[in-house]
Amino acid sequence: MPQSIKKNAEDRMEKAIGSLKRELGTLRAGRATPALLDRIQVEYYGSLTPVNQLANINTPDSRTLMIQPWDKSSVAAIEKAIMKSDLGLTPSNDGSSIRIVIPALTEERRSELVKMTRKFGEEAKVAIRNIRRDANDEVKKLEKTGISEDESRRHQEDIQKFTDKHIAEVDKVLAAKEKEIMEV
């Protein structure tokens, strides 16, 4: 039973790191990638829809995103959603597709992106710590019903080792993304 608790906690911690990596993928680091548009929601027929469900997104070169909507009537809505986003990008509309040229990052924008990166990292660390708390609570409940205090303490130490390992992984991911953002 405690093994399943530890396995579940470790799986949830892995998912928290995966979520962090997806979030960081949406931050631009000076080159075009379709993942930049993952967080953008478009008002389409009365509901919010992710832009990648409304169009093909391509990168013809390292500094350009090309969005080709399947429904030509959604071009204006997609353009409006990109303008309202916090990405700081200006789309150009040719009537049937949208082209976004990714400008070089300024030093000020780089520091803003690093702050956002750290915020995402702190949220991931909080999620991992919450998972640790939940797993420790489950082990403590088992202590009341059938396992010894020593065994409970051993399991909690194992959970802490998982937590430390995953927090270090978050720090490593953050350092790599910060380096990518700050390189000119």
PDB file of C-alpha atoms in Angstrom:
ATOM      1  CA  MET A   1       0.000   0.000   0.000  1.00  0.00           C
ATOM      2  CA  PRO A   2       2.719   2.591   0.851  1.00  0.00           C
ATOM      3  CA  GLN A   3       4.484   1.607  -2.380  1.00  0.00           C
ATOM      4  CA  SER A   4       1.427   2.628  -4.399  1.00  0.00           C
ATOM      5  CA  ILE A   5       1.283   5.937  -2.517  1.00  0.00           C
ATOM      6  CA  LYS A   6       4.942   6.632  -3.336  1.00  0.00           C
ATOM      7  CA  LYS A   7       4.490   5.582  -6.975  1.00  0.00           C
ATOM      8  CA  ASN A   8       1.420   7.789  -7.337  1.00  0.00           C
ATOM      9  CA  ALA A   9       3.250  10.748  -5.782  1.00  0.00           C
ATOM     10  CA  GLU A  10       6.246  10.285  -8.058  1.00  0.00           C
ATOM     11  CA  ASP A  11       4.000  10.061 -11.144  1.00  0.00           C
ATOM     12  CA  ARG A  12       2.195  13.251 -10.147  1.00  0.00           C
ATOM     13  CA  MET A  13       5.529  15.027  -9.612  1.00  0.00           C
ATOM     14  CA  GLU A  14       6.642  13.949 -13.103  1.00  0.00           C
ATOM     15  CA  LYS A  15       3.411  15.364 -14.511  1.00  0.00           C
ATOM     16  CA  ALA A  16       4.056  18.668 -12.704  1.00  0.00           C
ATOM     17  CA  ILE A  17       7.465  18.893 -14.403  1.00  0.00           C
ATOM     18  CA  GLY A  18       5.886  18.019 -17.763  1.00  0.00           C
ATOM     19  CA  SER A  19       3.355  20.794 -17.242  1.00  0.00           C
ATOM     20  CA  LEU A  20       6.173  23.232 -16.433  1.00  0.00           C
ATOM     21  CA  LYS A  21       7.976  22.291 -19.653  1.00  0.00           C
ATOM     22  CA  ARG A  22       4.804  22.883 -21.680  1.00  0.00           C
ATOM     23  CA  GLU A  23       4.294  26.276 -20.009  1.00  0.00           C
ATOM     24  CA  LEU A  24       7.896  27.278 -20.676  1.00  0.00           C
ATOM     25  CA  GLY A  25       7.506  26.224 -24.301  1.00  0.00           C
ATOM     26  CA  THR A  26       4.915  28.962 -24.721  1.00  0.00           C
ATOM     27  CA  LEU A  27       7.457  31.652 -23.796  1.00  0.00           C
ATOM     28  CA  ARG A  28       9.311  32.992 -26.772  1.00  0.00           C
ATOM     29  CA  ALA A  29      13.063  33.002 -26.728  1.00  0.00           C
ATOM     30  CA  GLY A  30      13.765  34.869 -29.959  1.00  0.00           C
ATOM     31  CA  ARG A  31      12.862  32.172 -32.468  1.00  0.00           C
ATOM     32  CA  ALA A  32       9.566  31.041 -33.898  1.00  0.00           C
ATOM     33  CA  THR A  33       7.884  27.883 -32.667  1.00  0.00           C
ATOM     34  CA  PRO A  34       4.217  26.850 -32.910  1.00  0.00           C
ATOM     35  CA  ALA A  35       4.221  26.253 -29.147  1.00  0.00           C
ATOM     36  CA  LEU A  36       4.270  30.039 -28.663  1.00  0.00           C
ATOM     37  CA  LEU A  37       0.593  30.097 -29.562  1.00  0.00           C
ATOM     38  CA  ASP A  38      -0.515  27.219 -27.302  1.00  0.00           C
ATOM     39  CA  ARG A  39      -2.007  29.509 -24.641  1.00  0.00           C
ATOM     40  CA  ILE A  40      -3.934  31.688 -27.084  1.00  0.00           C
ATOM     41  CA  GLN A  41      -7.699  31.193 -26.993  1.00  0.00           C
ATOM     42  CA  VAL A  42      -9.826  32.515 -29.871  1.00  0.00           C
ATOM     43  CA  GLU A  43     -13.456  33.610 -29.511  1.00  0.00           C
ATOM     44  CA  TYR A  44     -14.979  31.387 -32.202  1.00  0.00           C
ATOM     45  CA  TYR A  45     -18.750  30.984 -32.538  1.00  0.00           C
ATOM     46  CA  GLY A  46     -19.310  31.966 -28.921  1.00  0.00           C
ATOM     47  CA  SER A  47     -16.732  29.724 -27.266  1.00  0.00           C
ATOM     48  CA  LEU A  48     -13.019  29.982 -26.524  1.00  0.00           C
ATOM     49  CA  THR A  49     -11.043  27.639 -28.762  1.00  0.00           C
ATOM     50  CA  PRO A  50      -7.260  27.097 -28.878  1.00  0.00           C
ATOM     51  CA  VAL A  51      -5.756  28.587 -32.032  1.00  0.00           C
ATOM     52  CA  ASN A  52      -4.096  25.273 -32.929  1.00  0.00           C
ATOM     53  CA  GLN A  53      -7.586  23.734 -33.264  1.00  0.00           C
ATOM     54  CA  LEU A  54      -8.610  26.386 -35.799  1.00  0.00           C
ATOM     55  CA  ALA A  55      -5.585  26.536 -38.076  1.00  0.00           C
ATOM     56  CA  ASN A  56      -2.347  25.041 -39.320  1.00  0.00           C
ATOM     57  CA  ILE A  57       0.653  26.720 -37.711  1.00  0.00           C
ATOM     58  CA  ASN A  58       3.959  26.545 -39.590  1.00  0.00           C
ATOM     59  CA  THR A  59       7.401  28.080 -39.236  1.00  0.00           C
ATOM     60  CA  PRO A  60       8.688  28.934 -42.722  1.00  0.00           C
ATOM     61  CA  ASP A  61      11.898  30.289 -41.169  1.00  0.00           C
ATOM     62  CA  SER A  62      13.378  30.784 -37.710  1.00  0.00           C
ATOM     63  CA  ARG A  63      11.749  34.184 -37.172  1.00  0.00           C
ATOM     64  CA  THR A  64       8.309  33.726 -38.789  1.00  0.00           C
ATOM     65  CA  LEU A  65       5.088  31.963 -37.828  1.00  0.00           C
ATOM     66  CA  MET A  66       2.485  31.317 -40.519  1.00  0.00           C
ATOM     67  CA  ILE A  67      -1.092  30.646 -39.395  1.00  0.00           C
ATOM     68  CA  GLN A  68      -3.448  29.259 -42.039  1.00  0.00           C
ATOM     69  CA  PRO A  69      -7.012  29.000 -40.668  1.00  0.00           C
ATOM     70  CA  TRP A  70      -9.243  26.257 -42.003  1.00  0.00           C
ATOM     71  CA  ASP A  71     -12.208  28.632 -41.896  1.00  0.00           C
ATOM     72  CA  LYS A  72     -11.286  31.928 -43.599  1.00  0.00           C
ATOM     73  CA  SER A  73     -13.931  33.765 -41.552  1.00  0.00           C
ATOM     74  CA  SER A  74     -11.882  33.110 -38.391  1.00  0.00           C
ATOM     75  CA  VAL A  75      -8.825  35.082 -39.591  1.00  0.00           C
ATOM     76  CA  ALA A  76      -9.944  38.313 -37.904  1.00  0.00           C
ATOM     77  CA  ALA A  77     -10.780  36.528 -34.619  1.00  0.00           C
ATOM     78  CA  ILE A  78      -7.378  34.808 -34.539  1.00  0.00           C
ATOM     79  CA  GLU A  79      -5.611  38.088 -35.282  1.00  0.00           C
ATOM     80  CA  LYS A  80      -7.546  39.825 -32.487  1.00  0.00           C
ATOM     81  CA  ALA A  81      -6.699  37.064 -29.980  1.00  0.00           C
ATOM     82  CA  ILE A  82      -2.986  37.316 -30.811  1.00  0.00           C
ATOM     83  CA  MET A  83      -3.071  41.103 -30.405  1.00  0.00           C
ATOM     84  CA  LYS A  84      -4.736  40.781 -26.963  1.00  0.00           C
ATOM     85  CA  SER A  85      -2.270  38.142 -25.732  1.00  0.00           C
ATOM     86  CA  ASP A  86       0.707  38.940 -23.509  1.00  0.00           C
ATOM     87  CA  LEU A  87       3.177  37.718 -26.142  1.00  0.00           C
ATOM     88  CA  GLY A  88       3.885  41.183 -27.540  1.00  0.00           C
ATOM     89  CA  LEU A  89       3.533  40.009 -31.136  1.00  0.00           C
ATOM     90  CA  THR A  90       1.998  41.909 -34.046  1.00  0.00           C
ATOM     91  CA  PRO A  91       0.291  39.735 -36.655  1.00  0.00           C
ATOM     92  CA  SER A  92      -0.124  40.766 -40.290  1.00  0.00           C
ATOM     93  CA  ASN A  93      -3.235  39.562 -42.075  1.00  0.00           C
ATOM     94  CA  ASP A  94      -3.366  38.984 -45.849  1.00  0.00           C
ATOM     95  CA  GLY A  95      -7.016  37.902 -45.892  1.00  0.00           C
ATOM     96  CA  SER A  96      -6.493  34.157 -45.898  1.00  0.00           C
ATOM     97  CA  SER A  97      -3.534  33.672 -43.554  1.00  0.00           C
ATOM     98  CA  ILE A  98      -1.712  35.419 -40.735  1.00  0.00           C
ATOM     99  CA  ARG A  99       2.023  35.984 -40.664  1.00  0.00           C
ATOM    100  CA  ILE A 100       3.825  36.816 -37.419  1.00  0.00           C
ATOM    101  CA  VAL A 101       7.421  38.017 -37.571  1.00  0.00           C
ATOM    102  CA  ILE A 102       9.185  37.380 -34.280  1.00  0.00           C
ATOM    103  CA  PRO A 103      11.271  40.473 -33.459  1.00  0.00           C
ATOM    104  CA  ALA A 104      14.578  40.255 -31.646  1.00  0.00           C
ATOM    105  CA  LEU A 105      14.129  40.437 -27.886  1.00  0.00           C
ATOM    106  CA  THR A 106      15.111  43.608 -26.060  1.00  0.00           C
ATOM    107  CA  GLU A 107      16.968  43.416 -22.760  1.00  0.00           C
ATOM    108  CA  GLU A 108      13.852  44.628 -20.938  1.00  0.00           C
ATOM    109  CA  ARG A 109      11.664  41.966 -22.544  1.00  0.00           C
ATOM    110  CA  ARG A 110      14.269  39.304 -21.751  1.00  0.00           C
ATOM    111  CA  SER A 111      14.182  40.232 -18.060  1.00  0.00           C
ATOM    112  CA  GLU A 112      10.347  40.111 -18.105  1.00  0.00           C
ATOM    113  CA  LEU A 113      10.491  36.644 -19.648  1.00  0.00           C
ATOM    114  CA  VAL A 114      12.968  35.491 -17.002  1.00  0.00           C
ATOM    115  CA  LYS A 115      10.570  36.724 -14.298  1.00  0.00           C
ATOM    116  CA  MET A 116       7.716  34.807 -15.947  1.00  0.00           C
ATOM    117  CA  THR A 117       9.940  31.738 -16.158  1.00  0.00           C
ATOM    118  CA  ARG A 118      10.701  31.946 -12.450  1.00  0.00           C
ATOM    119  CA  LYS A 119       7.000  32.387 -11.662  1.00  0.00           C
ATOM    120  CA  PHE A 120       6.163  29.221 -13.602  1.00  0.00           C
ATOM    121  CA  GLY A 121       8.998  27.429 -11.804  1.00  0.00           C
ATOM    122  CA  GLU A 122       7.767  28.514  -8.389  1.00  0.00           C
ATOM    123  CA  GLU A 123       4.265  27.288  -9.241  1.00  0.00           C
ATOM    124  CA  ALA A 124       5.716  23.901 -10.225  1.00  0.00           C
ATOM    125  CA  LYS A 125       7.664  23.705  -6.958  1.00  0.00           C
ATOM    126  CA  VAL A 126       4.519  24.507  -4.968  1.00  0.00           C
ATOM    127  CA  ALA A 127       2.651  21.775  -6.846  1.00  0.00           C
ATOM    128  CA  ILE A 128       5.420  19.267  -6.053  1.00  0.00           C
ATOM    129  CA  ARG A 129       5.393  20.250  -2.375  1.00  0.00           C
ATOM    130  CA  ASN A 130       1.603  19.852  -2.266  1.00  0.00           C
ATOM    131  CA  ILE A 131       1.967  16.371  -3.752  1.00  0.00           C
ATOM    132  CA  ARG A 132       4.536  15.575  -1.044  1.00  0.00           C
ATOM    133  CA  ARG A 133       2.145  16.798   1.659  1.00  0.00           C
ATOM    134  CA  ASP A 134      -0.706  14.682   0.285  1.00  0.00           C
ATOM    135  CA  ALA A 135       1.478  11.564   0.095  1.00  0.00           C
ATOM    136  CA  ASN A 136       2.796  12.092   3.637  1.00  0.00           C
ATOM    137  CA  ASP A 137      -0.767  12.497   4.917  1.00  0.00           C
ATOM    138  CA  GLU A 138      -1.757   9.208   3.287  1.00  0.00           C
ATOM    139  CA  VAL A 139       1.243   7.445   4.872  1.00  0.00           C
ATOM    140  CA  LYS A 140       0.340   8.907   8.291  1.00  0.00           C
ATOM    141  CA  LYS A 141      -3.202   7.554   7.896  1.00  0.00           C
ATOM    142  CA  LEU A 142      -1.724   4.110   7.238  1.00  0.00           C
ATOM    143  CA  GLU A 143       0.341   4.454  10.414  1.00  0.00           C
ATOM    144  CA  LYS A 144      -2.907   4.538  12.392  1.00  0.00           C
ATOM    145  CA  THR A 145      -4.232   1.386  10.745  1.00  0.00           C
ATOM    146  CA  GLY A 146      -1.358  -0.978  10.225  1.00  0.00           C
ATOM    147  CA  ILE A 147       2.243   0.137   9.651  1.00  0.00           C
ATOM    148  CA  SER A 148       4.792   0.971  12.340  1.00  0.00           C
ATOM    149  CA  GLU A 149       6.132   4.458  13.058  1.00  0.00           C
ATOM    150  CA  ASP A 150       9.575   3.460  11.775  1.00  0.00           C
ATOM    151  CA  GLU A 151       8.124   2.189   8.506  1.00  0.00           C
ATOM    152  CA  SER A 152       6.048   5.354   8.190  1.00  0.00           C
ATOM    153  CA  ARG A 153       9.135   7.492   8.731  1.00  0.00           C
ATOM    154  CA  ARG A 154      11.065   5.487   6.115  1.00  0.00           C
ATOM    155  CA  HIS A 155       8.300   6.022   3.556  1.00  0.00           C
ATOM    156  CA  GLN A 156       8.165   9.722   4.334  1.00  0.00           C
ATOM    157  CA  GLU A 157      11.934   9.959   3.853  1.00  0.00           C
ATOM    158  CA  ASP A 158      11.564   8.249   0.460  1.00  0.00           C
ATOM    159  CA  ILE A 159       8.848  10.739  -0.481  1.00  0.00           C
ATOM    160  CA  GLN A 160      11.167  13.576   0.555  1.00  0.00           C
ATOM    161  CA  LYS A 161      13.919  12.137  -1.678  1.00  0.00           C
ATOM    162  CA  PHE A 162      11.485  12.116  -4.634  1.00  0.00           C
ATOM    163  CA  THR A 163      10.537  15.693  -3.793  1.00  0.00           C
ATOM    164  CA  ASP A 164      14.159  16.859  -3.628  1.00  0.00           C
ATOM    165  CA  LYS A 165      14.938  15.117  -6.921  1.00  0.00           C
ATOM    166  CA  HIS A 166      11.991  16.744  -8.689  1.00  0.00           C
ATOM    167  CA  ILE A 167      12.682  20.208  -7.228  1.00  0.00           C
ATOM    168  CA  ALA A 168      16.254  19.880  -8.556  1.00  0.00           C
ATOM    169  CA  GLU A 169      14.805  18.902 -11.957  1.00  0.00           C
ATOM    170  CA  VAL A 170      12.625  22.045 -11.912  1.00  0.00           C
ATOM    171  CA  ASP A 171      15.710  24.155 -11.144  1.00  0.00           C
ATOM    172  CA  LYS A 172      17.577  22.502 -14.022  1.00  0.00           C
ATOM    173  CA  VAL A 173      14.706  23.150 -16.471  1.00  0.00           C
ATOM    174  CA  LEU A 174      14.471  26.781 -15.313  1.00  0.00           C
ATOM    175  CA  ALA A 175      18.198  27.341 -15.680  1.00  0.00           C
ATOM    176  CA  ALA A 176      18.143  25.990 -19.241  1.00  0.00           C
ATOM    177  CA  LYS A 177      15.188  28.189 -20.212  1.00  0.00           C
ATOM    178  CA  GLU A 178      16.729  31.298 -18.602  1.00  0.00           C
ATOM    179  CA  LYS A 179      19.964  30.642 -20.486  1.00  0.00           C
ATOM    180  CA  GLU A 180      17.998  30.264 -23.728  1.00  0.00           C
ATOM    181  CA  ILE A 181      16.149  33.543 -23.110  1.00  0.00           C
ATOM    182  CA  MET A 182      19.232  35.529 -22.172  1.00  0.00           C
ATOM    183  CA  GLU A 183      21.454  34.429 -25.069  1.00  0.00           C
ATOM    184  CA  VAL A 184      21.683  37.112 -27.741  1.00  0.00           C
TER     185      VAL A 184
END
